[in-house]
PDB file of C-alpha atoms in Angstrom:
ATOM      1  CA  MET E 915       0.020   0.042  -0.036  1.00 37.00           C
ATOM      2  CA  ARG E 916       1.326   3.385  -0.998  1.00 44.00           C
ATOM      3  CA  HIS E 917       1.585   5.873   1.816  1.00 43.00           C
ATOM      4  CA  GLN E 918      -0.182   9.170   1.121  1.00 48.00           C
ATOM      5  CA  PRO E 919       1.363  12.322   2.667  1.00 47.00           C
ATOM      6  CA  ASP E 920      -0.551  14.169   5.331  1.00 48.00           C
ATOM      7  CA  SER E 921      -1.949  17.010   3.317  1.00 47.00           C
ATOM      8  CA  SER E 922      -3.472  18.831   6.345  1.00 60.00           C
ATOM      9  CA  ALA E 923      -0.272  20.875   6.759  1.00 78.00           C
ATOM     10  CA  PHE E 924       0.304  21.306   2.983  1.00 84.00           C
ATOM     11  CA  ASP E 925      -1.564  23.941   0.977  1.00 89.00           C
ATOM     12  CA  ALA E 926      -1.962  22.239  -2.385  1.00 91.00           C
ATOM     13  CA  GLU E 927      -4.428  24.907  -3.648  1.00 90.00           C
ATOM     14  CA  TYR E 928      -1.816  27.643  -2.945  1.00 90.00           C
ATOM     15  CA  LEU E 929       0.767  25.628  -4.904  1.00 93.00           C
ATOM     16  CA  GLY E 930      -1.717  25.212  -7.732  1.00 94.00           C
ATOM     17  CA  LYS E 931      -2.220  28.998  -7.884  1.00 91.00           C
ATOM     18  CA  TYR E 932       1.552  29.529  -7.953  1.00 89.00           C
ATOM     19  CA  VAL E 933       1.976  27.092 -10.787  1.00 94.00           C
ATOM     20  CA  ARG E 934      -0.951  28.579 -12.843  1.00 92.00           C
ATOM     21  CA  ARG E 935       0.461  32.077 -12.320  1.00 90.00           C
ATOM     22  CA  LYS E 936       4.008  31.164 -13.352  1.00 91.00           C
ATOM     23  CA  ARG E 937       2.740  29.108 -16.354  1.00 92.00           C
ATOM     24  CA  GLY E 938       0.751  32.035 -17.665  1.00 90.00           C
ATOM     25  CA  ASN E 939      -0.315  31.420 -21.271  1.00 92.00           C
ATOM     26  CA  LEU E 940       2.210  28.618 -21.822  1.00 93.00           C
ATOM     27  CA  GLY E 941       0.616  25.274 -22.436  1.00 95.00           C
ATOM     28  CA  LEU E 942       0.823  22.389 -19.999  1.00 96.00           C
ATOM     29  CA  ARG E 943       3.030  20.249 -22.225  1.00 97.00           C
ATOM     30  CA  ALA E 944       5.428  23.065 -22.874  1.00 96.00           C
ATOM     31  CA  THR E 945       5.562  23.984 -19.187  1.00 96.00           C
ATOM     32  CA  ALA E 946       6.139  20.364 -18.157  1.00 96.00           C
ATOM     33  CA  LYS E 947       9.014  20.191 -20.654  1.00 96.00           C
ATOM     34  CA  GLU E 948      10.447  23.437 -19.321  1.00 95.00           C
ATOM     35  CA  ILE E 949      10.318  22.109 -15.719  1.00 96.00           C
ATOM     36  CA  GLY E 950      11.568  18.677 -16.666  1.00 95.00           C
ATOM     37  CA  GLY E 951      10.809  15.384 -15.041  1.00 94.00           C
ATOM     38  CA  ILE E 952       7.041  15.798 -14.818  1.00 95.00           C
ATOM     39  CA  SER E 953       4.145  15.161 -17.143  1.00 96.00           C
ATOM     40  CA  ALA E 954       1.600  17.652 -18.452  1.00 96.00           C
ATOM     41  CA  SER E 955      -1.163  15.623 -16.765  1.00 97.00           C
ATOM     42  CA  THR E 956       0.617  15.793 -13.432  1.00 96.00           C
ATOM     43  CA  LEU E 957       1.048  19.531 -13.855  1.00 96.00           C
ATOM     44  CA  GLY E 958      -2.645  19.859 -14.601  1.00 96.00           C
ATOM     45  CA  ARG E 959      -3.556  17.897 -11.474  1.00 96.00           C
ATOM     46  CA  VAL E 960      -1.321  20.098  -9.361  1.00 96.00           C
ATOM     47  CA  GLU E 961      -3.048  23.208 -10.818  1.00 95.00           C
ATOM     48  CA  LYS E 962      -6.333  21.742  -9.639  1.00 95.00           C
ATOM     49  CA  GLY E 963      -5.071  21.372  -6.077  1.00 92.00           C
ATOM     50  CA  HIS E 964      -3.894  17.847  -5.976  1.00 94.00           C
ATOM     51  CA  VAL E 965      -0.934  16.904  -3.775  1.00 93.00           C
ATOM     52  CA  PRO E 966       2.123  16.090  -5.865  1.00 95.00           C
ATOM     53  CA  ASP E 967       4.736  13.540  -4.933  1.00 93.00           C
ATOM     54  CA  LEU E 968       7.866  14.938  -3.198  1.00 92.00           C
ATOM     55  CA  ASP E 969      10.063  14.879  -6.337  1.00 94.00           C
ATOM     56  CA  THR E 970       7.404  16.821  -8.325  1.00 96.00           C
ATOM     57  CA  PHE E 971       6.924  19.257  -5.453  1.00 95.00           C
ATOM     58  CA  ILE E 972      10.619  20.022  -5.183  1.00 94.00           C
ATOM     59  CA  ARG E 973      10.909  20.541  -8.999  1.00 95.00           C
ATOM     60  CA  LEU E 974       7.948  22.905  -8.914  1.00 96.00           C
ATOM     61  CA  CYS E 975       9.363  24.978  -6.017  1.00 92.00           C
ATOM     62  CA  ARG E 976      12.665  25.295  -7.919  1.00 92.00           C
ATOM     63  CA  TRP E 977      10.814  26.277 -11.083  1.00 93.00           C
ATOM     64  CA  ILE E 978       8.661  28.835  -9.276  1.00 90.00           C
ATOM     65  CA  GLY E 979      11.553  30.113  -7.301  1.00 87.00           C
ATOM     66  CA  VAL E 980      10.221  29.770  -3.784  1.00 85.00           C
ATOM     67  CA  PRO E 981      11.170  27.625  -0.775  1.00 85.00           C
ATOM     68  CA  PRO E 982       8.932  24.531  -0.097  1.00 87.00           C
ATOM     69  CA  SER E 983       7.958  26.058   3.256  1.00 83.00           C
ATOM     70  CA  THR E 984       5.922  28.614   1.316  1.00 84.00           C
ATOM     71  CA  PHE E 985       3.230  25.957   0.985  1.00 87.00           C
ATOM     72  CA  MET E 986       3.105  24.698   4.591  1.00 82.00           C
ATOM     73  CA  LYS E 987      -0.092  25.822   6.323  1.00 75.00           C
ATOM     74  CA  ASP E 988       1.303  25.463   9.858  1.00 63.00           C
ATOM     75  CA  PHE E 989       3.947  28.085   9.360  1.00 55.00           C
ATOM     76  CA  ARG E 990       3.184  31.564  10.623  1.00 38.00           C
ATOM     77  CA  GLU E 991       3.727  34.250   7.994  1.00 50.00           C
ATOM     78  CA  ASN E 992       7.095  35.408   9.483  1.00 45.00           C
ATOM     79  CA  GLU E 993       8.382  31.819   9.568  1.00 53.00           C
ATOM     80  CA  ARG E 994       7.075  30.938   6.153  1.00 53.00           C
ATOM     81  CA  PHE E 995       9.474  33.352   4.579  1.00 57.00           C
ATOM     82  CA  SER E 996      12.359  33.097   7.045  1.00 60.00           C
ATOM     83  CA  GLY E 997      15.705  33.663   5.404  1.00 65.00           C
ATOM     84  CA  GLN E 998      14.153  35.742   2.649  1.00 72.00           C
ATOM     85  CA  SER E 999      14.474  39.489   2.384  1.00 78.00           C
ATOM     86  CA  THR E1000      11.365  41.708   2.427  1.00 82.00           C
ATOM     87  CA  PRO E1001      11.543  42.247  -1.380  1.00 85.00           C
ATOM     88  CA  GLU E1002      11.731  38.493  -1.944  1.00 84.00           C
ATOM     89  CA  VAL E1003       8.684  37.933   0.239  1.00 80.00           C
ATOM     90  CA  ILE E1004       6.762  40.630  -1.641  1.00 85.00           C
ATOM     91  CA  ALA E1005       7.889  39.155  -4.989  1.00 85.00           C
ATOM     92  CA  ALA E1006       6.499  35.738  -3.955  1.00 81.00           C
ATOM     93  CA  HIS E1007       3.168  37.311  -3.156  1.00 81.00           C
ATOM     94  CA  PHE E1008       3.063  39.121  -6.470  1.00 85.00           C
ATOM     95  CA  ARG E1009       3.774  35.819  -8.290  1.00 83.00           C
ATOM     96  CA  ALA E1010       0.836  34.141  -6.461  1.00 79.00           C
ATOM     97  CA  ASP E1011      -1.570  36.998  -7.186  1.00 79.00           C
ATOM     98  CA  GLN E1012      -4.039  35.806  -9.830  1.00 79.00           C
ATOM     99  CA  ALA E1013      -4.864  39.405 -10.708  1.00 83.00           C
ATOM    100  CA  LEU E1014      -1.345  39.953 -12.057  1.00 86.00           C
ATOM    101  CA  ASP E1015       0.207  38.362 -15.113  1.00 90.00           C
ATOM    102  CA  ALA E1016       3.810  37.074 -14.804  1.00 87.00           C
ATOM    103  CA  ARG E1017       5.350  40.118 -16.505  1.00 92.00           C
ATOM    104  CA  THR E1018       3.526  42.552 -14.331  1.00 93.00           C
ATOM    105  CA  ALA E1019       4.404  40.633 -11.172  1.00 88.00           C
ATOM    106  CA  LYS E1020       8.071  40.626 -12.223  1.00 91.00           C
ATOM    107  CA  SER E1021       7.973  44.385 -12.992  1.00 94.00           C
ATOM    108  CA  LEU E1022       6.349  45.226  -9.626  1.00 93.00           C
ATOM    109  CA  SER E1023       8.868  42.967  -7.834  1.00 90.00           C
ATOM    110  CA  GLY E1024      11.765  44.868  -9.504  1.00 92.00           C
ATOM    111  CA  ALA E1025      10.331  48.244  -8.548  1.00 93.00           C
ATOM    112  CA  VAL E1026       9.846  47.138  -4.950  1.00 91.00           C
ATOM    113  CA  LYS E1027      13.414  45.857  -4.791  1.00 90.00           C
ATOM    114  CA  ALA E1028      14.800  49.079  -6.245  1.00 92.00           C
ATOM    115  CA  LEU E1029      12.838  51.222  -3.794  1.00 91.00           C
ATOM    116  CA  TYR E1030      13.836  49.012  -0.901  1.00 88.00           C
ATOM    117  CA  GLU E1031      17.471  49.259  -1.766  1.00 90.00           C
ATOM    118  CA  ALA E1032      17.242  52.975  -2.154  1.00 88.00           C
ATOM    119  CA  ALA E1033      15.541  53.227   1.253  1.00 89.00           C
ATOM    120  CA  LYS E1034      18.221  51.139   2.941  1.00 86.00           C
ATOM    121  CA  GLU E1035      20.856  53.511   1.489  1.00 87.00           C
ATOM    122  CA  GLY E1036      18.968  56.598   2.763  1.00 87.00           C
ATOM    123  CA  LYS E1037      18.308  57.850  -0.777  1.00 87.00           C
ATOM    124  CA  ILE E1038      14.602  58.189  -0.246  1.00 83.00           C
TER     125      ILE E1038
END
């Protein structure tokens, strides 16, 4: 019997949103090929909120560019993004926002990072 992971601590729907946002208008097959090591059907199931196997999950986190802890429900917000700078946390939120396309999320992230660095240096 195959052991199913305890999904109560894992936010599969949140992962699905991230994947859909990152994929944008690219097809499932092309995206699966870009990620490597996963099928288009697996990618489609993940986007629908299904819990992926560990290897697929790690591949997706690397492709999205966020740590796996991003998708753990039990982490408090400040622990979820520990080790990341404020602009990185904001960028992760922009990438997950369904109201923003990938290009806009990237542009906003760049603007926030530039403003943040300027503020750190006392320029604004």
